[in-house]
Amino acid sequence: MEAKRYVIAMDQGTTSSRAILFDREGKIAGVVQREFEQHYPQAGWVEHDPMDIWSTQMGVTMEAMQKVDARPEEIAAIGITNQRETTIIWEAATGKPIYNAIVWQCRRTADRIEQMKQEGWTDYIRKTTGLIPDAYFSASKIAWILDTVPGARARAERGELRFGTVDSWLIWNLTDGRVHATDYTNASRTMLFDIHKLDWDEKILSYFGIPRAMLPKVYPSGHLYGTTDRFGGSIPIAGDAGDQQAALFGQCCFDAGEVKNTYGTGCFMLMNTGRDVVLSQKGLLTTIAAGTDDKVQYALEGSVFIAGAAIQWLRDEMRFLKNSPQSEEYCRAVKNSNGVYIVPAFSGMGAPYWNQYARGTVVGLTRGTSKEHFIRATVESLAYQTEDLLTAMKEESGLSLRSLKVDGGASANDFLMQFQADISNTLLRRPASVETTALGAAGLAGLTVGFWLGAAGLAGLTVGFWKDRKAFEASWHCGKEFSPVIEDGEREQLLKGWRRAVRCALAWANDEE
Ligand code: ADP
């Protein structure tokens, strides 16, 4: 066991593939990243070449190992985390994809989903899968490929084809076609998976004409999926989780009421709700959290469409900033936003409001409004939108907030983090390393214990790189904490103003003649 020095996280994202080697302290020993091509065959369509996904992921992993001179015997395990929902179908016999990967962002099946909603499926989908019918999820993408590629459905029925999200595709290739599997978190984003029974749902499968034979076996995120011989020695693949759930795990949000929020272009927030399935009335999604056994925990998931993107708008369209981090100096140059609120509803508003016609709104301008106030109001809008999601999650789950952990590019903004702590009246913690997604995948793999068959047919016991969750948690290092400092009265005033501004954005949408 002592010879094992690293766990590899394969972080397969929408625009790039990365490999990170973590040591037992959770420190990054080596990292390599490579972008790959995006294909846009028509307006609103997005595809990847599955071979690009595979070859870049292999390439970066080998390079990362070389970078630190890691031999295969020194790798305790591989954990995979991936862009979710993206759909690949390949031939079982040859491993050749029959169509490009249809990426989660792709809207080509929007009409099909509209039809499904009109046929009254919304409630069934929500109760069974925890999701709201949408073209993002894999189900309609699989159906599209089976409908479009000549002969595909008949071949799928004969058992000749395999479907997988990106994790399954990587596992299949890493094991040379021996293993066709996925994990609960990825399965829960296909819109085909019954999150209560932990099985594919017959009714939805038959609605889309998807044969069960093409679907992967589903396991806990921490599980011994198989071994790969691709790196010059046998390495167990012991972790698999969708990116957001991996981040929840990497942030060590193991208990009900613990929340992580990622401040990127948009915000992605997940709340662990424990063993309870909380079905939302406010447009939050219910999903399975990553774990290491069949007693799954669930999570509520919500997103803010425009977060860091609003800062980019200040930089690129308003030309108020040279770069995003500069927003912080402007925020600190004034003592408040001087009554200005900006609701960056550039493409409508998501949970808990759900109005696709809402548009960006600025309220409270006076002759004294300066550029600093305008910038500060925009930065504050990230915190207010986050607070709206948090409030919805607390209300619907009946849980109180136990901790708020943050990551993502804009979490580097200390002003924003302090304002968030103030507005949400909570202690907020930012890890020293914001690579939480990859750390989560590594953690899942490194915590898994089981028997495996080595290349020479020898059985081994793996992985136990971290003895237990506590040992793994020791690898989560807090970078900075933010505690609320404002009075309740001030907080209420600020929130009241924000809600009034949101009503203005909604009124703009609803008043159209
Ligand atoms: P993504 O993964 O969505 O591409 P990142 O996690 O890399 O996003 O975060 C980038 C986003 O964060 C950009 O929208 C950028 O404008 C914003 N951002 C980065 N640094 C700061 C900062 N110091 N203050 C405010 N926003 C920032």
PDB file of C-alpha atoms in Angstrom, residues 62-341:
ATOM      1  CA  MET A  62       0.025   9.945 -19.830  1.00  0.00           C
ATOM      2  CA  GLU A  63       1.664  13.362 -19.823  1.00  0.00           C
ATOM      3  CA  ALA A  64       0.624  14.068 -16.243  1.00  0.00           C
ATOM      4  CA  MET A  65       2.137  10.731 -15.159  1.00  0.00           C
ATOM      5  CA  GLN A  66       5.340  11.481 -17.048  1.00  0.00           C
ATOM      6  CA  LYS A  67       5.545  14.949 -15.564  1.00  0.00           C
ATOM      7  CA  VAL A  68       5.965  13.555 -12.064  1.00  0.00           C
ATOM      8  CA  ASP A  69       7.671  10.349 -13.176  1.00  0.00           C
ATOM      9  CA  ALA A  70       4.831   8.241 -11.801  1.00  0.00           C
ATOM     10  CA  ARG A  71       4.967   4.536 -12.535  1.00  0.00           C
ATOM     11  CA  PRO A  72       1.660   2.626 -12.890  1.00  0.00           C
ATOM     12  CA  GLU A  73       2.397   0.737  -9.641  1.00  0.00           C
ATOM     13  CA  GLU A  74       2.399   4.069  -7.828  1.00  0.00           C
ATOM     14  CA  ILE A  75      -1.139   4.918  -8.926  1.00  0.00           C
ATOM     15  CA  ALA A  76      -3.692   3.742  -6.371  1.00  0.00           C
ATOM     16  CA  ALA A  77      -6.673   4.329  -8.638  1.00  0.00           C
ATOM     17  CA  ILE A  78      -8.319   6.425 -11.326  1.00  0.00           C
ATOM     18  CA  GLY A  79     -11.417   8.509 -10.633  1.00  0.00           C
ATOM     19  CA  ILE A  80     -13.424   9.967 -13.499  1.00  0.00           C
ATOM     20  CA  THR A  81     -15.508  13.126 -13.493  1.00  0.00           C
ATOM     21  CA  ASN A  82     -17.175  14.410 -16.602  1.00  0.00           C
ATOM     22  CA  GLN A  83     -19.368  16.869 -18.453  1.00  0.00           C
ATOM     23  CA  ARG A  84     -22.842  15.538 -17.756  1.00  0.00           C
ATOM     24  CA  GLU A  85     -25.657  14.469 -20.122  1.00  0.00           C
ATOM     25  CA  THR A  86     -23.508  14.438 -23.282  1.00  0.00           C
ATOM     26  CA  THR A  87     -24.576  11.394 -25.287  1.00  0.00           C
ATOM     27  CA  ILE A  88     -22.494   8.841 -27.209  1.00  0.00           C
ATOM     28  CA  ILE A  89     -23.658   5.674 -28.985  1.00  0.00           C
ATOM     29  CA  TRP A  90     -21.137   3.147 -30.271  1.00  0.00           C
ATOM     30  CA  GLU A  91     -20.932  -0.366 -31.727  1.00  0.00           C
ATOM     31  CA  ALA A  92     -20.363  -3.073 -29.125  1.00  0.00           C
ATOM     32  CA  ALA A  93     -18.271  -5.156 -31.520  1.00  0.00           C
ATOM     33  CA  THR A  94     -15.870  -2.474 -32.740  1.00  0.00           C
ATOM     34  CA  GLY A  95     -16.185   0.357 -30.191  1.00  0.00           C
ATOM     35  CA  LYS A  96     -16.821   2.725 -33.111  1.00  0.00           C
ATOM     36  CA  PRO A  97     -19.264   5.593 -32.449  1.00  0.00           C
ATOM     37  CA  ILE A  98     -22.194   5.656 -34.875  1.00  0.00           C
ATOM     38  CA  TYR A  99     -22.604   9.422 -34.531  1.00  0.00           C
ATOM     39  CA  ASN A 100     -20.766  12.333 -32.911  1.00  0.00           C
ATOM     40  CA  ALA A 101     -21.290  12.989 -29.195  1.00  0.00           C
ATOM     41  CA  ILE A 102     -24.337  15.228 -28.780  1.00  0.00           C
ATOM     42  CA  VAL A 103     -23.303  17.780 -26.173  1.00  0.00           C
ATOM     43  CA  TRP A 104     -25.532  18.787 -23.239  1.00  0.00           C
ATOM     44  CA  GLN A 105     -25.879  22.336 -24.623  1.00  0.00           C
ATOM     45  CA  CYS A 106     -27.347  21.079 -27.916  1.00  0.00           C
ATOM     46  CA  ARG A 107     -30.962  22.193 -28.486  1.00  0.00           C
ATOM     47  CA  ARG A 108     -31.793  19.962 -31.486  1.00  0.00           C
ATOM     48  CA  THR A 109     -34.414  17.983 -29.587  1.00  0.00           C
ATOM     49  CA  ALA A 110     -36.231  20.978 -28.066  1.00  0.00           C
ATOM     50  CA  ASP A 111     -39.370  20.321 -30.173  1.00  0.00           C
ATOM     51  CA  ARG A 112     -39.472  16.711 -29.112  1.00  0.00           C
ATOM     52  CA  ILE A 113     -39.423  17.792 -25.466  1.00  0.00           C
ATOM     53  CA  GLU A 114     -42.122  20.407 -26.110  1.00  0.00           C
ATOM     54  CA  GLN A 115     -44.296  17.641 -27.532  1.00  0.00           C
ATOM     55  CA  MET A 116     -43.598  15.462 -24.525  1.00  0.00           C
ATOM     56  CA  LYS A 117     -44.724  18.234 -22.187  1.00  0.00           C
ATOM     57  CA  GLN A 118     -47.898  18.756 -24.205  1.00  0.00           C
ATOM     58  CA  GLU A 119     -48.621  15.060 -23.899  1.00  0.00           C
ATOM     59  CA  GLY A 120     -48.648  15.553 -20.132  1.00  0.00           C
ATOM     60  CA  TRP A 121     -45.355  13.902 -19.128  1.00  0.00           C
ATOM     61  CA  THR A 122     -43.964  16.703 -16.953  1.00  0.00           C
ATOM     62  CA  ASP A 123     -45.240  15.400 -13.659  1.00  0.00           C
ATOM     63  CA  TYR A 124     -44.229  11.797 -14.287  1.00  0.00           C
ATOM     64  CA  ILE A 125     -40.710  12.850 -15.296  1.00  0.00           C
ATOM     65  CA  ARG A 126     -40.375  15.088 -12.251  1.00  0.00           C
ATOM     66  CA  LYS A 127     -41.542  12.438  -9.801  1.00  0.00           C
ATOM     67  CA  THR A 128     -39.535   9.607 -11.337  1.00  0.00           C
ATOM     68  CA  THR A 129     -36.287  11.254 -12.420  1.00  0.00           C
ATOM     69  CA  GLY A 130     -36.245  14.443 -10.312  1.00  0.00           C
ATOM     70  CA  LEU A 131     -35.815  16.494 -13.495  1.00  0.00           C
ATOM     71  CA  ILE A 132     -37.891  18.904 -15.556  1.00  0.00           C
ATOM     72  CA  PRO A 133     -38.270  17.661 -19.151  1.00  0.00           C
ATOM     73  CA  ASP A 134     -35.530  19.355 -21.170  1.00  0.00           C
ATOM     74  CA  ALA A 135     -33.386  18.798 -24.227  1.00  0.00           C
ATOM     75  CA  TYR A 136     -30.261  19.042 -22.027  1.00  0.00           C
ATOM     76  CA  PHE A 137     -30.717  15.553 -20.673  1.00  0.00           C
ATOM     77  CA  SER A 138     -29.581  12.466 -22.582  1.00  0.00           C
ATOM     78  CA  ALA A 139     -32.971  10.785 -23.242  1.00  0.00           C
ATOM     79  CA  SER A 140     -34.122  12.798 -26.258  1.00  0.00           C
ATOM     80  CA  LYS A 141     -30.580  12.880 -27.651  1.00  0.00           C
ATOM     81  CA  ILE A 142     -30.398   9.055 -27.650  1.00  0.00           C
ATOM     82  CA  ALA A 143     -33.808   8.894 -29.339  1.00  0.00           C
ATOM     83  CA  TRP A 144     -32.640  11.404 -31.963  1.00  0.00           C
ATOM     84  CA  ILE A 145     -29.624   9.282 -32.898  1.00  0.00           C
ATOM     85  CA  LEU A 146     -31.732   6.091 -33.039  1.00  0.00           C
ATOM     86  CA  ASP A 147     -34.281   7.897 -35.231  1.00  0.00           C
ATOM     87  CA  THR A 148     -31.735   9.513 -37.533  1.00  0.00           C
ATOM     88  CA  VAL A 149     -28.857   7.098 -38.145  1.00  0.00           C
ATOM     89  CA  PRO A 150     -30.125   4.504 -40.662  1.00  0.00           C
ATOM     90  CA  GLY A 151     -30.762   1.107 -39.060  1.00  0.00           C
ATOM     91  CA  ALA A 152     -29.691   2.262 -35.611  1.00  0.00           C
ATOM     92  CA  ARG A 153     -32.855   1.358 -33.723  1.00  0.00           C
ATOM     93  CA  ALA A 154     -33.004  -2.173 -35.129  1.00  0.00           C
ATOM     94  CA  ARG A 155     -29.328  -2.636 -34.306  1.00  0.00           C
ATOM     95  CA  ALA A 156     -29.902  -1.340 -30.783  1.00  0.00           C
ATOM     96  CA  GLU A 157     -32.751  -3.823 -30.369  1.00  0.00           C
ATOM     97  CA  ARG A 158     -30.477  -6.641 -31.511  1.00  0.00           C
ATOM     98  CA  GLY A 159     -28.041  -5.620 -28.757  1.00  0.00           C
ATOM     99  CA  GLU A 160     -25.369  -4.400 -31.150  1.00  0.00           C
ATOM    100  CA  LEU A 161     -25.122  -0.831 -29.832  1.00  0.00           C
ATOM    101  CA  ARG A 162     -24.131   0.750 -26.521  1.00  0.00           C
ATOM    102  CA  PHE A 163     -25.158   4.111 -25.081  1.00  0.00           C
ATOM    103  CA  GLY A 164     -23.047   5.990 -22.613  1.00  0.00           C
ATOM    104  CA  THR A 165     -22.452   9.390 -21.118  1.00  0.00           C
ATOM    105  CA  VAL A 166     -18.818  10.465 -21.355  1.00  0.00           C
ATOM    106  CA  ASP A 167     -17.788   8.527 -18.221  1.00  0.00           C
ATOM    107  CA  SER A 168     -19.129   5.255 -19.686  1.00  0.00           C
ATOM    108  CA  TRP A 169     -17.351   5.949 -22.952  1.00  0.00           C
ATOM    109  CA  LEU A 170     -14.048   6.437 -21.119  1.00  0.00           C
ATOM    110  CA  ILE A 171     -14.536   3.347 -18.934  1.00  0.00           C
ATOM    111  CA  TRP A 172     -15.377   1.241 -22.007  1.00  0.00           C
ATOM    112  CA  ASN A 173     -12.203   2.371 -23.762  1.00  0.00           C
ATOM    113  CA  LEU A 174     -10.009   2.155 -20.676  1.00  0.00           C
ATOM    114  CA  THR A 175     -11.098  -1.463 -20.192  1.00  0.00           C
ATOM    115  CA  ASP A 176     -10.932  -2.349 -23.900  1.00  0.00           C
ATOM    116  CA  GLY A 177     -14.664  -2.948 -24.067  1.00  0.00           C
ATOM    117  CA  ARG A 178     -14.835  -5.237 -21.042  1.00  0.00           C
ATOM    118  CA  VAL A 179     -16.924  -2.905 -18.893  1.00  0.00           C
ATOM    119  CA  HIS A 180     -20.091  -1.009 -19.833  1.00  0.00           C
ATOM    120  CA  ALA A 181     -21.012   0.967 -16.734  1.00  0.00           C
ATOM    121  CA  THR A 182     -21.930   4.332 -15.293  1.00  0.00           C
ATOM    122  CA  ASP A 183     -22.646   5.718 -11.831  1.00  0.00           C
ATOM    123  CA  TYR A 184     -25.812   6.959 -10.117  1.00  0.00           C
ATOM    124  CA  THR A 185     -24.977  10.629 -10.555  1.00  0.00           C
ATOM    125  CA  ASN A 186     -24.521  10.394 -14.306  1.00  0.00           C
ATOM    126  CA  ALA A 187     -27.527   8.096 -14.680  1.00  0.00           C
ATOM    127  CA  SER A 188     -29.649  10.617 -12.777  1.00  0.00           C
ATOM    128  CA  ARG A 189     -29.027  13.189 -15.527  1.00  0.00           C
ATOM    129  CA  THR A 190     -30.199  11.027 -18.434  1.00  0.00           C
ATOM    130  CA  MET A 191     -33.928  11.585 -17.704  1.00  0.00           C
ATOM    131  CA  LEU A 192     -34.310   7.788 -17.977  1.00  0.00           C
ATOM    132  CA  PHE A 193     -33.391   6.823 -14.428  1.00  0.00           C
ATOM    133  CA  ASP A 194     -35.770   6.226 -11.540  1.00  0.00           C
ATOM    134  CA  ILE A 195     -33.929   7.928  -8.676  1.00  0.00           C
ATOM    135  CA  HIS A 196     -36.038   6.115  -6.053  1.00  0.00           C
ATOM    136  CA  LYS A 197     -35.698   2.544  -7.353  1.00  0.00           C
ATOM    137  CA  LEU A 198     -32.184   3.180  -8.685  1.00  0.00           C
ATOM    138  CA  ASP A 199     -33.055   1.581 -12.005  1.00  0.00           C
ATOM    139  CA  TRP A 200     -33.833   2.602 -15.579  1.00  0.00           C
ATOM    140  CA  ASP A 201     -37.525   3.440 -15.969  1.00  0.00           C
ATOM    141  CA  GLU A 202     -39.401   1.138 -18.381  1.00  0.00           C
ATOM    142  CA  LYS A 203     -42.119   3.681 -19.171  1.00  0.00           C
ATOM    143  CA  ILE A 204     -39.745   6.433 -20.233  1.00  0.00           C
ATOM    144  CA  LEU A 205     -37.549   3.983 -22.144  1.00  0.00           C
ATOM    145  CA  SER A 206     -40.519   2.781 -24.142  1.00  0.00           C
ATOM    146  CA  TYR A 207     -41.762   6.349 -24.777  1.00  0.00           C
ATOM    147  CA  PHE A 208     -38.423   7.150 -26.440  1.00  0.00           C
ATOM    148  CA  GLY A 209     -38.025   3.696 -28.008  1.00  0.00           C
ATOM    149  CA  ILE A 210     -34.731   3.073 -26.219  1.00  0.00           C
ATOM    150  CA  PRO A 211     -33.912  -0.644 -25.742  1.00  0.00           C
ATOM    151  CA  ARG A 212     -32.622  -1.500 -22.267  1.00  0.00           C
ATOM    152  CA  ALA A 213     -29.911  -3.668 -23.839  1.00  0.00           C
ATOM    153  CA  MET A 214     -27.950  -0.598 -24.892  1.00  0.00           C
ATOM    154  CA  LEU A 215     -27.807   0.964 -21.419  1.00  0.00           C
ATOM    155  CA  PRO A 216     -24.882   0.676 -19.012  1.00  0.00           C
ATOM    156  CA  LYS A 217     -25.003  -1.033 -15.619  1.00  0.00           C
ATOM    157  CA  VAL A 218     -25.282   1.530 -12.839  1.00  0.00           C
ATOM    158  CA  TYR A 219     -23.147   1.520  -9.676  1.00  0.00           C
ATOM    159  CA  PRO A 220     -22.326   3.820  -6.754  1.00  0.00           C
ATOM    160  CA  SER A 221     -19.862   6.585  -7.658  1.00  0.00           C
ATOM    161  CA  GLY A 222     -17.164   4.988  -5.534  1.00  0.00           C
ATOM    162  CA  HIS A 223     -16.998   1.434  -6.901  1.00  0.00           C
ATOM    163  CA  LEU A 224     -14.481  -0.858  -8.506  1.00  0.00           C
ATOM    164  CA  TYR A 225     -15.496  -0.467 -12.142  1.00  0.00           C
ATOM    165  CA  GLY A 226     -12.622  -2.470 -13.581  1.00  0.00           C
ATOM    166  CA  THR A 227      -8.953  -2.133 -14.293  1.00  0.00           C
ATOM    167  CA  THR A 228      -7.133  -0.519 -17.160  1.00  0.00           C
ATOM    168  CA  ASP A 229      -3.942  -1.768 -18.745  1.00  0.00           C
ATOM    169  CA  ARG A 230      -3.536   1.267 -20.929  1.00  0.00           C
ATOM    170  CA  PHE A 231      -0.744   2.852 -18.884  1.00  0.00           C
ATOM    171  CA  GLY A 232       1.769   0.034 -18.841  1.00  0.00           C
ATOM    172  CA  GLY A 233       0.442  -1.715 -15.726  1.00  0.00           C
ATOM    173  CA  SER A 234      -2.871  -2.534 -14.125  1.00  0.00           C
ATOM    174  CA  ILE A 235      -4.669   0.414 -12.523  1.00  0.00           C
ATOM    175  CA  PRO A 236      -8.118   0.146 -10.942  1.00  0.00           C
ATOM    176  CA  ILE A 237     -10.859   2.527 -12.059  1.00  0.00           C
ATOM    177  CA  ALA A 238     -12.615   3.147  -8.777  1.00  0.00           C
ATOM    178  CA  GLY A 239     -14.508   6.441  -9.033  1.00  0.00           C
ATOM    179  CA  ASP A 240     -17.025   7.997 -11.399  1.00  0.00           C
ATOM    180  CA  ALA A 241     -19.256  11.057 -10.915  1.00  0.00           C
ATOM    181  CA  GLY A 242     -20.770  13.887 -12.928  1.00  0.00           C
ATOM    182  CA  ASP A 243     -18.873  17.158 -12.506  1.00  0.00           C
ATOM    183  CA  GLN A 244     -21.271  18.976 -10.147  1.00  0.00           C
ATOM    184  CA  GLN A 245     -21.766  15.979  -7.879  1.00  0.00           C
ATOM    185  CA  ALA A 246     -18.013  15.361  -7.851  1.00  0.00           C
ATOM    186  CA  ALA A 247     -17.552  18.962  -6.701  1.00  0.00           C
ATOM    187  CA  LEU A 248     -20.107  18.466  -3.899  1.00  0.00           C
ATOM    188  CA  PHE A 249     -18.095  15.444  -2.765  1.00  0.00           C
ATOM    189  CA  GLY A 250     -14.762  17.253  -3.239  1.00  0.00           C
ATOM    190  CA  GLN A 251     -16.103  20.037  -1.001  1.00  0.00           C
ATOM    191  CA  CYS A 252     -16.795  17.346   1.620  1.00  0.00           C
ATOM    192  CA  CYS A 253     -20.517  18.207   1.782  1.00  0.00           C
ATOM    193  CA  PHE A 254     -21.316  14.760   3.177  1.00  0.00           C
ATOM    194  CA  ASP A 255     -24.241  15.729   5.421  1.00  0.00           C
ATOM    195  CA  ALA A 256     -27.761  17.033   4.870  1.00  0.00           C
ATOM    196  CA  GLY A 257     -27.851  20.825   4.777  1.00  0.00           C
ATOM    197  CA  GLU A 258     -24.330  21.252   3.400  1.00  0.00           C
ATOM    198  CA  VAL A 259     -24.131  23.331   0.236  1.00  0.00           C
ATOM    199  CA  LYS A 260     -21.516  24.070  -2.391  1.00  0.00           C
ATOM    200  CA  ASN A 261     -21.793  26.912  -4.867  1.00  0.00           C
ATOM    201  CA  THR A 262     -19.579  27.257  -7.920  1.00  0.00           C
ATOM    202  CA  TYR A 263     -19.188  30.830  -9.180  1.00  0.00           C
ATOM    203  CA  GLY A 264     -18.263  30.466 -12.845  1.00  0.00           C
ATOM    204  CA  THR A 265     -19.843  31.906 -15.977  1.00  0.00           C
ATOM    205  CA  GLY A 266     -23.071  30.826 -14.286  1.00  0.00           C
ATOM    206  CA  CYS A 267     -23.474  29.504 -10.732  1.00  0.00           C
ATOM    207  CA  PHE A 268     -24.073  25.841  -9.934  1.00  0.00           C
ATOM    208  CA  MET A 269     -25.417  25.155  -6.480  1.00  0.00           C
ATOM    209  CA  LEU A 270     -26.010  21.762  -4.870  1.00  0.00           C
ATOM    210  CA  MET A 271     -27.432  21.061  -1.433  1.00  0.00           C
ATOM    211  CA  ASN A 272     -27.017  17.645   0.133  1.00  0.00           C
ATOM    212  CA  THR A 273     -30.490  16.634   1.384  1.00  0.00           C
ATOM    213  CA  GLY A 274     -29.414  13.334   2.935  1.00  0.00           C
ATOM    214  CA  ARG A 275     -31.494  10.212   2.398  1.00  0.00           C
ATOM    215  CA  ASP A 276     -34.616  12.211   1.542  1.00  0.00           C
ATOM    216  CA  VAL A 277     -35.763  12.849  -2.003  1.00  0.00           C
ATOM    217  CA  VAL A 278     -36.944  16.465  -2.014  1.00  0.00           C
ATOM    218  CA  LEU A 279     -39.101  17.207  -5.052  1.00  0.00           C
ATOM    219  CA  SER A 280     -39.158  20.898  -5.854  1.00  0.00           C
ATOM    220  CA  GLN A 281     -42.110  23.100  -6.752  1.00  0.00           C
ATOM    221  CA  LYS A 282     -39.816  25.984  -7.612  1.00  0.00           C
ATOM    222  CA  GLY A 283     -37.929  24.546 -10.531  1.00  0.00           C
ATOM    223  CA  LEU A 284     -34.956  23.109  -8.657  1.00  0.00           C
ATOM    224  CA  LEU A 285     -33.790  19.698  -9.815  1.00  0.00           C
ATOM    225  CA  THR A 286     -33.480  16.622  -7.626  1.00  0.00           C
ATOM    226  CA  THR A 287     -30.451  14.506  -8.211  1.00  0.00           C
ATOM    227  CA  ILE A 288     -28.351  11.759  -6.668  1.00  0.00           C
ATOM    228  CA  ALA A 289     -25.270  12.836  -4.707  1.00  0.00           C
ATOM    229  CA  ALA A 290     -22.014  10.950  -5.148  1.00  0.00           C
ATOM    230  CA  GLY A 291     -21.347   8.267  -2.551  1.00  0.00           C
ATOM    231  CA  THR A 292     -19.581   5.005  -2.058  1.00  0.00           C
ATOM    232  CA  ASP A 293     -22.483   2.622  -1.459  1.00  0.00           C
ATOM    233  CA  ASP A 294     -26.084   1.812  -2.407  1.00  0.00           C
ATOM    234  CA  LYS A 295     -27.559   3.870   0.431  1.00  0.00           C
ATOM    235  CA  VAL A 296     -27.582   6.921  -1.756  1.00  0.00           C
ATOM    236  CA  GLN A 297     -27.905  10.490  -0.619  1.00  0.00           C
ATOM    237  CA  TYR A 298     -29.804  13.014  -2.687  1.00  0.00           C
ATOM    238  CA  ALA A 299     -29.212  16.634  -3.563  1.00  0.00           C
ATOM    239  CA  LEU A 300     -31.164  19.641  -4.755  1.00  0.00           C
ATOM    240  CA  GLU A 301     -29.567  21.416  -7.675  1.00  0.00           C
ATOM    241  CA  GLY A 302     -30.124  24.922  -8.956  1.00  0.00           C
ATOM    242  CA  SER A 303     -28.293  27.284 -11.252  1.00  0.00           C
ATOM    243  CA  VAL A 304     -27.914  30.985 -11.904  1.00  0.00           C
ATOM    244  CA  PHE A 305     -27.681  31.568 -15.666  1.00  0.00           C
ATOM    245  CA  ILE A 306     -25.692  34.803 -15.551  1.00  0.00           C
ATOM    246  CA  ALA A 307     -23.061  35.148 -12.818  1.00  0.00           C
ATOM    247  CA  GLY A 308     -19.425  35.648 -13.916  1.00  0.00           C
ATOM    248  CA  ALA A 309     -20.923  36.374 -17.334  1.00  0.00           C
ATOM    249  CA  ALA A 310     -22.243  39.660 -15.895  1.00  0.00           C
ATOM    250  CA  ILE A 311     -18.673  40.597 -14.946  1.00  0.00           C
ATOM    251  CA  GLN A 312     -17.555  39.747 -18.468  1.00  0.00           C
ATOM    252  CA  TRP A 313     -20.363  41.999 -19.732  1.00  0.00           C
ATOM    253  CA  LEU A 314     -18.984  44.865 -17.618  1.00  0.00           C
ATOM    254  CA  ARG A 315     -15.584  44.205 -19.146  1.00  0.00           C
ATOM    255  CA  ASP A 316     -16.480  43.527 -22.798  1.00  0.00           C
ATOM    256  CA  GLU A 317     -19.710  45.389 -23.556  1.00  0.00           C
ATOM    257  CA  MET A 318     -19.742  48.202 -20.980  1.00  0.00           C
ATOM    258  CA  ARG A 319     -15.931  48.472 -21.171  1.00  0.00           C
ATOM    259  CA  PHE A 320     -15.850  49.424 -17.469  1.00  0.00           C
ATOM    260  CA  LEU A 321     -13.076  46.952 -16.593  1.00  0.00           C
ATOM    261  CA  LYS A 322      -9.754  45.818 -17.984  1.00  0.00           C
ATOM    262  CA  ASN A 323     -10.210  42.389 -16.416  1.00  0.00           C
ATOM    263  CA  SER A 324     -12.677  40.601 -14.115  1.00  0.00           C
ATOM    264  CA  PRO A 325     -10.586  40.734 -10.897  1.00  0.00           C
ATOM    265  CA  GLN A 326     -10.455  44.541 -11.215  1.00  0.00           C
ATOM    266  CA  SER A 327     -14.166  44.608 -10.316  1.00  0.00           C
ATOM    267  CA  GLU A 328     -13.118  44.140  -6.685  1.00  0.00           C
ATOM    268  CA  GLU A 329     -11.235  47.476  -6.407  1.00  0.00           C
ATOM    269  CA  TYR A 330     -14.233  49.350  -7.802  1.00  0.00           C
ATOM    270  CA  CYS A 331     -16.567  47.629  -5.329  1.00  0.00           C
ATOM    271  CA  ARG A 332     -14.334  48.633  -2.438  1.00  0.00           C
ATOM    272  CA  ALA A 333     -14.032  52.230  -3.635  1.00  0.00           C
ATOM    273  CA  VAL A 334     -17.614  53.010  -2.530  1.00  0.00           C
ATOM    274  CA  LYS A 335     -19.371  52.148   0.713  1.00  0.00           C
ATOM    275  CA  ASN A 336     -22.498  50.771  -0.928  1.00  0.00           C
ATOM    276  CA  SER A 337     -24.260  50.601  -4.283  1.00  0.00           C
ATOM    277  CA  ASN A 338     -26.050  53.883  -3.496  1.00  0.00           C
ATOM    278  CA  GLY A 339     -29.487  52.310  -3.995  1.00  0.00           C
ATOM    279  CA  VAL A 340     -28.669  50.860  -7.420  1.00  0.00           C
ATOM    280  CA  TYR A 341     -29.730  47.301  -8.218  1.00  0.00           C
TER     281      TYR A 341
END
